[in-house]
Amino acid sequence: KGIKRGKGWSRVELMDNSGTTGVFDEEHTEIEKGKSYLILVGNNRIMEYVPIDELATTKSGFVRFLSLKQLPMTDDEYFVLKWKARKTKAGKNMATLVVANSKREMRSVVVWPDAFAIGYTRLEEGKAFEMEFGQTKSGDITLKDVPLKEKV
């Protein structure tokens, strides 16, 4: 519907048949007013967007997840839909992670700087992993650990 820009951010106004909402994206978003997209949102941020006319050719883990009839995972694993890193105000690395369980329930996960290296080096979009989560006082889910699987 529209895009408002500021220094370091843009707010994209989305509209579908249920109404409108605004979510944040990068300052120089390539989303265009009036076009149709498949959009994955986590923690009020656009994690990924794919123009509708590119769905058949994209390599996106999110689009792959939506098209799978059966998820390649066990009940104790989570499928990684998207990992999106950013910098804190102090210049440290953190991320937002969107995962889905075996019932296809999606969760947005905050990856604080102390767990960033673990997630960054062990997780891969479009694949499933065992993960340990924590929770903030405000109820946000956080990544604690990604256990390494032993090679047999």
JSON list of C-alpha atoms in Angstrom, two decimals:
[
{"chain": "A", "resi": 1, "resn": "LYS", "atom": "CA", "xyz": [0.00, 0.00, 0.00]},
{"chain": "A", "resi": 2, "resn": "GLY", "atom": "CA", "xyz": [2.83, 2.41, 0.83]},
{"chain": "A", "resi": 3, "resn": "ILE", "atom": "CA", "xyz": [6.34, 2.87, 2.21]},
{"chain": "A", "resi": 4, "resn": "LYS", "atom": "CA", "xyz": [7.60, 5.43, 4.72]},
{"chain": "A", "resi": 5, "resn": "ARG", "atom": "CA", "xyz": [11.38, 5.78, 5.07]},
{"chain": "A", "resi": 6, "resn": "GLY", "atom": "CA", "xyz": [13.65, 7.04, 7.81]},
{"chain": "A", "resi": 7, "resn": "LYS", "atom": "CA", "xyz": [17.35, 6.86, 8.57]},
{"chain": "A", "resi": 8, "resn": "GLY", "atom": "CA", "xyz": [18.18, 3.14, 8.82]},
{"chain": "A", "resi": 9, "resn": "TRP", "atom": "CA", "xyz": [14.61, 1.87, 8.37]},
{"chain": "A", "resi": 10, "resn": "SER", "atom": "CA", "xyz": [11.50, 1.77, 6.26]},
{"chain": "A", "resi": 11, "resn": "ARG", "atom": "CA", "xyz": [7.95, 0.98, 7.33]},
{"chain": "A", "resi": 12, "resn": "VAL", "atom": "CA", "xyz": [5.99, -0.95, 4.74]},
{"chain": "A", "resi": 13, "resn": "GLU", "atom": "CA", "xyz": [2.20, -0.70, 4.87]},
{"chain": "A", "resi": 14, "resn": "LEU", "atom": "CA", "xyz": [0.78, -4.08, 3.83]},
{"chain": "A", "resi": 15, "resn": "MET", "atom": "CA", "xyz": [-2.78, -4.73, 2.77]},
{"chain": "A", "resi": 16, "resn": "ASP", "atom": "CA", "xyz": [-4.68, -7.97, 2.22]},
{"chain": "A", "resi": 17, "resn": "ASN", "atom": "CA", "xyz": [-8.34, -8.99, 2.43]},
{"chain": "A", "resi": 18, "resn": "SER", "atom": "CA", "xyz": [-8.23, -8.91, 6.26]},
{"chain": "A", "resi": 19, "resn": "GLY", "atom": "CA", "xyz": [-6.99, -5.32, 6.55]},
{"chain": "A", "resi": 20, "resn": "THR", "atom": "CA", "xyz": [-3.76, -3.33, 6.72]},
{"chain": "A", "resi": 21, "resn": "THR", "atom": "CA", "xyz": [-0.68, -3.36, 8.96]},
{"chain": "A", "resi": 22, "resn": "GLY", "atom": "CA", "xyz": [2.75, -1.78, 9.02]},
{"chain": "A", "resi": 23, "resn": "VAL", "atom": "CA", "xyz": [6.02, -3.70, 9.41]},
{"chain": "A", "resi": 24, "resn": "PHE", "atom": "CA", "xyz": [9.64, -2.61, 9.35]},
{"chain": "A", "resi": 25, "resn": "ASP", "atom": "CA", "xyz": [12.26, -3.37, 6.71]},
{"chain": "A", "resi": 26, "resn": "GLU", "atom": "CA", "xyz": [15.69, -2.10, 5.72]},
{"chain": "A", "resi": 27, "resn": "GLU", "atom": "CA", "xyz": [16.04, 1.56, 4.77]},
{"chain": "A", "resi": 28, "resn": "HIS", "atom": "CA", "xyz": [16.43, 0.83, 1.06]},
{"chain": "A", "resi": 29, "resn": "THR", "atom": "CA", "xyz": [13.75, -1.85, 0.73]},
{"chain": "A", "resi": 30, "resn": "GLU", "atom": "CA", "xyz": [13.11, -3.05, -2.79]},
{"chain": "A", "resi": 31, "resn": "ILE", "atom": "CA", "xyz": [9.45, -3.73, -2.09]},
{"chain": "A", "resi": 32, "resn": "GLU", "atom": "CA", "xyz": [7.31, -1.73, -4.49]},
{"chain": "A", "resi": 33, "resn": "LYS", "atom": "CA", "xyz": [3.93, -0.17, -3.81]},
{"chain": "A", "resi": 34, "resn": "GLY", "atom": "CA", "xyz": [1.12, -1.96, -5.64]},
{"chain": "A", "resi": 35, "resn": "LYS", "atom": "CA", "xyz": [2.95, -5.28, -6.23]},
{"chain": "A", "resi": 36, "resn": "SER", "atom": "CA", "xyz": [1.99, -8.62, -4.65]},
{"chain": "A", "resi": 37, "resn": "TYR", "atom": "CA", "xyz": [4.43, -10.49, -2.42]},
{"chain": "A", "resi": 38, "resn": "LEU", "atom": "CA", "xyz": [4.66, -13.52, -0.18]},
{"chain": "A", "resi": 39, "resn": "ILE", "atom": "CA", "xyz": [6.07, -12.03, 3.04]},
{"chain": "A", "resi": 40, "resn": "LEU", "atom": "CA", "xyz": [7.49, -13.68, 6.16]},
{"chain": "A", "resi": 41, "resn": "VAL", "atom": "CA", "xyz": [7.37, -11.42, 9.24]},
{"chain": "A", "resi": 42, "resn": "GLY", "atom": "CA", "xyz": [9.11, -11.99, 12.58]},
{"chain": "A", "resi": 43, "resn": "ASN", "atom": "CA", "xyz": [9.17, -9.55, 15.52]},
{"chain": "A", "resi": 44, "resn": "ASN", "atom": "CA", "xyz": [7.44, -6.88, 13.40]},
{"chain": "A", "resi": 45, "resn": "ARG", "atom": "CA", "xyz": [10.25, -7.02, 10.81]},
{"chain": "A", "resi": 46, "resn": "ILE", "atom": "CA", "xyz": [10.14, -8.27, 7.26]},
{"chain": "A", "resi": 47, "resn": "MET", "atom": "CA", "xyz": [12.33, -11.34, 7.33]},
{"chain": "A", "resi": 48, "resn": "GLU", "atom": "CA", "xyz": [11.91, -12.25, 3.68]},
{"chain": "A", "resi": 49, "resn": "TYR", "atom": "CA", "xyz": [9.74, -11.31, 0.74]},
{"chain": "A", "resi": 50, "resn": "VAL", "atom": "CA", "xyz": [9.29, -12.96, -2.63]},
{"chain": "A", "resi": 51, "resn": "PRO", "atom": "CA", "xyz": [7.38, -11.36, -5.50]},
{"chain": "A", "resi": 52, "resn": "ILE", "atom": "CA", "xyz": [4.44, -13.62, -6.38]},
{"chain": "A", "resi": 53, "resn": "ASP", "atom": "CA", "xyz": [5.65, -14.00, -9.97]},
{"chain": "A", "resi": 54, "resn": "GLU", "atom": "CA", "xyz": [9.01, -15.42, -8.70]},
{"chain": "A", "resi": 55, "resn": "LEU", "atom": "CA", "xyz": [7.63, -18.14, -6.40]},
{"chain": "A", "resi": 56, "resn": "ALA", "atom": "CA", "xyz": [8.37, -20.96, -8.86]},
{"chain": "A", "resi": 57, "resn": "THR", "atom": "CA", "xyz": [12.03, -20.00, -9.29]},
{"chain": "A", "resi": 58, "resn": "THR", "atom": "CA", "xyz": [13.10, -18.93, -5.78]},
{"chain": "A", "resi": 59, "resn": "LYS", "atom": "CA", "xyz": [15.48, -20.99, -3.60]},
{"chain": "A", "resi": 60, "resn": "SER", "atom": "CA", "xyz": [13.94, -19.62, -0.41]},
{"chain": "A", "resi": 61, "resn": "GLY", "atom": "CA", "xyz": [13.78, -21.90, 2.65]},
{"chain": "A", "resi": 62, "resn": "PHE", "atom": "CA", "xyz": [10.46, -20.26, 3.52]},
{"chain": "A", "resi": 63, "resn": "VAL", "atom": "CA", "xyz": [8.90, -21.05, 0.13]},
{"chain": "A", "resi": 64, "resn": "ARG", "atom": "CA", "xyz": [10.38, -24.57, 0.28]},
{"chain": "A", "resi": 65, "resn": "PHE", "atom": "CA", "xyz": [8.74, -25.06, 3.70]},
{"chain": "A", "resi": 66, "resn": "LEU", "atom": "CA", "xyz": [5.34, -24.01, 2.33]},
{"chain": "A", "resi": 67, "resn": "SER", "atom": "CA", "xyz": [5.58, -26.42, -0.61]},
{"chain": "A", "resi": 68, "resn": "LEU", "atom": "CA", "xyz": [6.73, -29.53, 1.31]},
{"chain": "A", "resi": 69, "resn": "LYS", "atom": "CA", "xyz": [4.02, -32.13, 1.83]},
{"chain": "A", "resi": 70, "resn": "GLN", "atom": "CA", "xyz": [6.04, -33.74, 4.63]},
{"chain": "A", "resi": 71, "resn": "LEU", "atom": "CA", "xyz": [8.70, -31.93, 6.63]},
{"chain": "A", "resi": 72, "resn": "PRO", "atom": "CA", "xyz": [12.15, -33.60, 6.70]},
{"chain": "A", "resi": 73, "resn": "MET", "atom": "CA", "xyz": [12.44, -33.56, 10.48]},
{"chain": "A", "resi": 74, "resn": "THR", "atom": "CA", "xyz": [11.62, -35.26, 13.76]},
{"chain": "A", "resi": 75, "resn": "ASP", "atom": "CA", "xyz": [9.23, -33.98, 16.43]},
{"chain": "A", "resi": 76, "resn": "ASP", "atom": "CA", "xyz": [12.12, -32.59, 18.51]},
{"chain": "A", "resi": 77, "resn": "GLU", "atom": "CA", "xyz": [13.56, -30.52, 15.66]},
{"chain": "A", "resi": 78, "resn": "TYR", "atom": "CA", "xyz": [12.73, -27.10, 14.24]},
{"chain": "A", "resi": 79, "resn": "PHE", "atom": "CA", "xyz": [12.80, -26.18, 10.55]},
{"chain": "A", "resi": 80, "resn": "VAL", "atom": "CA", "xyz": [14.71, -22.95, 9.88]},
{"chain": "A", "resi": 81, "resn": "LEU", "atom": "CA", "xyz": [12.65, -20.67, 7.65]},
{"chain": "A", "resi": 82, "resn": "LYS", "atom": "CA", "xyz": [14.82, -17.55, 7.92]},
{"chain": "A", "resi": 83, "resn": "TRP", "atom": "CA", "xyz": [17.82, -16.15, 9.80]},
{"chain": "A", "resi": 84, "resn": "LYS", "atom": "CA", "xyz": [18.23, -12.37, 9.63]},
{"chain": "A", "resi": 85, "resn": "ALA", "atom": "CA", "xyz": [21.21, -10.74, 11.36]},
{"chain": "A", "resi": 86, "resn": "ARG", "atom": "CA", "xyz": [21.49, -7.13, 12.48]},
{"chain": "A", "resi": 87, "resn": "LYS", "atom": "CA", "xyz": [23.66, -4.96, 14.72]},
{"chain": "A", "resi": 88, "resn": "THR", "atom": "CA", "xyz": [22.72, -3.77, 18.19]},
{"chain": "A", "resi": 89, "resn": "LYS", "atom": "CA", "xyz": [23.10, -0.10, 19.09]},
{"chain": "A", "resi": 90, "resn": "ALA", "atom": "CA", "xyz": [26.40, -1.12, 20.72]},
{"chain": "A", "resi": 91, "resn": "GLY", "atom": "CA", "xyz": [27.57, -2.67, 17.42]},
{"chain": "A", "resi": 92, "resn": "LYS", "atom": "CA", "xyz": [27.21, -6.33, 18.47]},
{"chain": "A", "resi": 93, "resn": "ASN", "atom": "CA", "xyz": [25.70, -9.01, 16.24]},
{"chain": "A", "resi": 94, "resn": "MET", "atom": "CA", "xyz": [22.21, -10.31, 16.97]},
{"chain": "A", "resi": 95, "resn": "ALA", "atom": "CA", "xyz": [19.49, -11.86, 14.83]},
{"chain": "A", "resi": 96, "resn": "THR", "atom": "CA", "xyz": [15.87, -12.76, 14.44]},
{"chain": "A", "resi": 97, "resn": "LEU", "atom": "CA", "xyz": [15.17, -16.37, 13.55]},
{"chain": "A", "resi": 98, "resn": "VAL", "atom": "CA", "xyz": [11.89, -17.81, 12.30]},
{"chain": "A", "resi": 99, "resn": "VAL", "atom": "CA", "xyz": [11.43, -21.55, 12.81]},
{"chain": "A", "resi": 100, "resn": "ALA", "atom": "CA", "xyz": [8.58, -24.05, 12.50]},
{"chain": "A", "resi": 101, "resn": "ASN", "atom": "CA", "xyz": [7.92, -27.21, 14.48]},
{"chain": "A", "resi": 102, "resn": "SER", "atom": "CA", "xyz": [6.71, -30.53, 13.08]},
{"chain": "A", "resi": 103, "resn": "LYS", "atom": "CA", "xyz": [3.09, -29.29, 13.31]},
{"chain": "A", "resi": 104, "resn": "ARG", "atom": "CA", "xyz": [4.06, -26.34, 11.06]},
{"chain": "A", "resi": 105, "resn": "GLU", "atom": "CA", "xyz": [3.58, -23.84, 13.89]},
{"chain": "A", "resi": 106, "resn": "MET", "atom": "CA", "xyz": [5.91, -20.90, 13.28]},
{"chain": "A", "resi": 107, "resn": "ARG", "atom": "CA", "xyz": [7.83, -19.08, 16.00]},
{"chain": "A", "resi": 108, "resn": "SER", "atom": "CA", "xyz": [9.87, -15.93, 15.94]},
{"chain": "A", "resi": 109, "resn": "VAL", "atom": "CA", "xyz": [13.05, -16.27, 18.02]},
{"chain": "A", "resi": 110, "resn": "VAL", "atom": "CA", "xyz": [15.39, -13.53, 19.25]},
{"chain": "A", "resi": 111, "resn": "VAL", "atom": "CA", "xyz": [19.08, -14.41, 19.00]},
{"chain": "A", "resi": 112, "resn": "TRP", "atom": "CA", "xyz": [21.00, -12.24, 21.47]},
{"chain": "A", "resi": 113, "resn": "PRO", "atom": "CA", "xyz": [24.71, -11.51, 20.98]},
{"chain": "A", "resi": 114, "resn": "ASP", "atom": "CA", "xyz": [25.74, -14.24, 23.46]},
{"chain": "A", "resi": 115, "resn": "ALA", "atom": "CA", "xyz": [24.06, -16.94, 21.29]},
{"chain": "A", "resi": 116, "resn": "PHE", "atom": "CA", "xyz": [24.72, -15.35, 17.88]},
{"chain": "A", "resi": 117, "resn": "ALA", "atom": "CA", "xyz": [27.88, -17.35, 17.03]},
{"chain": "A", "resi": 118, "resn": "ILE", "atom": "CA", "xyz": [26.20, -20.65, 17.93]},
{"chain": "A", "resi": 119, "resn": "GLY", "atom": "CA", "xyz": [23.22, -19.95, 15.67]},
{"chain": "A", "resi": 120, "resn": "TYR", "atom": "CA", "xyz": [25.26, -18.40, 12.88]},
{"chain": "A", "resi": 121, "resn": "THR", "atom": "CA", "xyz": [27.68, -21.34, 12.61]},
{"chain": "A", "resi": 122, "resn": "ARG", "atom": "CA", "xyz": [25.25, -24.23, 13.23]},
{"chain": "A", "resi": 123, "resn": "LEU", "atom": "CA", "xyz": [21.95, -23.28, 11.57]},
{"chain": "A", "resi": 124, "resn": "GLU", "atom": "CA", "xyz": [21.09, -23.31, 7.88]},
{"chain": "A", "resi": 125, "resn": "GLU", "atom": "CA", "xyz": [17.91, -22.06, 6.23]},
{"chain": "A", "resi": 126, "resn": "GLY", "atom": "CA", "xyz": [15.74, -24.79, 4.75]},
{"chain": "A", "resi": 127, "resn": "LYS", "atom": "CA", "xyz": [16.98, -27.50, 7.16]},
{"chain": "A", "resi": 128, "resn": "ALA", "atom": "CA", "xyz": [15.88, -28.85, 10.54]},
{"chain": "A", "resi": 129, "resn": "PHE", "atom": "CA", "xyz": [17.84, -28.77, 13.80]},
{"chain": "A", "resi": 130, "resn": "GLU", "atom": "CA", "xyz": [17.41, -29.49, 17.48]},
{"chain": "A", "resi": 131, "resn": "MET", "atom": "CA", "xyz": [17.35, -26.21, 19.42]},
{"chain": "A", "resi": 132, "resn": "GLU", "atom": "CA", "xyz": [17.15, -25.11, 23.03]},
{"chain": "A", "resi": 133, "resn": "PHE", "atom": "CA", "xyz": [15.10, -22.01, 23.81]},
{"chain": "A", "resi": 134, "resn": "GLY", "atom": "CA", "xyz": [14.76, -19.55, 26.65]},
{"chain": "A", "resi": 135, "resn": "GLN", "atom": "CA", "xyz": [12.27, -16.80, 27.34]},
{"chain": "A", "resi": 136, "resn": "THR", "atom": "CA", "xyz": [12.58, -13.15, 28.34]},
{"chain": "A", "resi": 137, "resn": "LYS", "atom": "CA", "xyz": [10.53, -11.56, 31.11]},
{"chain": "A", "resi": 138, "resn": "SER", "atom": "CA", "xyz": [8.33, -10.02, 28.43]},
{"chain": "A", "resi": 139, "resn": "GLY", "atom": "CA", "xyz": [7.64, -13.45, 26.90]},
{"chain": "A", "resi": 140, "resn": "ASP", "atom": "CA", "xyz": [9.91, -13.32, 23.82]},
{"chain": "A", "resi": 141, "resn": "ILE", "atom": "CA", "xyz": [11.41, -16.68, 22.84]},
{"chain": "A", "resi": 142, "resn": "THR", "atom": "CA", "xyz": [15.23, -16.66, 22.71]},
{"chain": "A", "resi": 143, "resn": "LEU", "atom": "CA", "xyz": [17.79, -19.06, 21.28]},
{"chain": "A", "resi": 144, "resn": "LYS", "atom": "CA", "xyz": [19.95, -20.67, 23.98]},
{"chain": "A", "resi": 145, "resn": "ASP", "atom": "CA", "xyz": [21.77, -23.45, 22.13]},
{"chain": "A", "resi": 146, "resn": "VAL", "atom": "CA", "xyz": [21.93, -25.61, 19.01]},
{"chain": "A", "resi": 147, "resn": "PRO", "atom": "CA", "xyz": [23.34, -28.95, 20.18]},
{"chain": "A", "resi": 148, "resn": "LEU", "atom": "CA", "xyz": [25.84, -30.58, 17.88]},
{"chain": "A", "resi": 149, "resn": "LYS", "atom": "CA", "xyz": [24.77, -34.00, 16.69]},
{"chain": "A", "resi": 150, "resn": "GLU", "atom": "CA", "xyz": [27.31, -36.75, 17.20]},
{"chain": "A", "resi": 151, "resn": "LYS", "atom": "CA", "xyz": [28.51, -38.46, 14.04]},
{"chain": "A", "resi": 152, "resn": "VAL", "atom": "CA", "xyz": [28.12, -42.22, 14.27]}
]
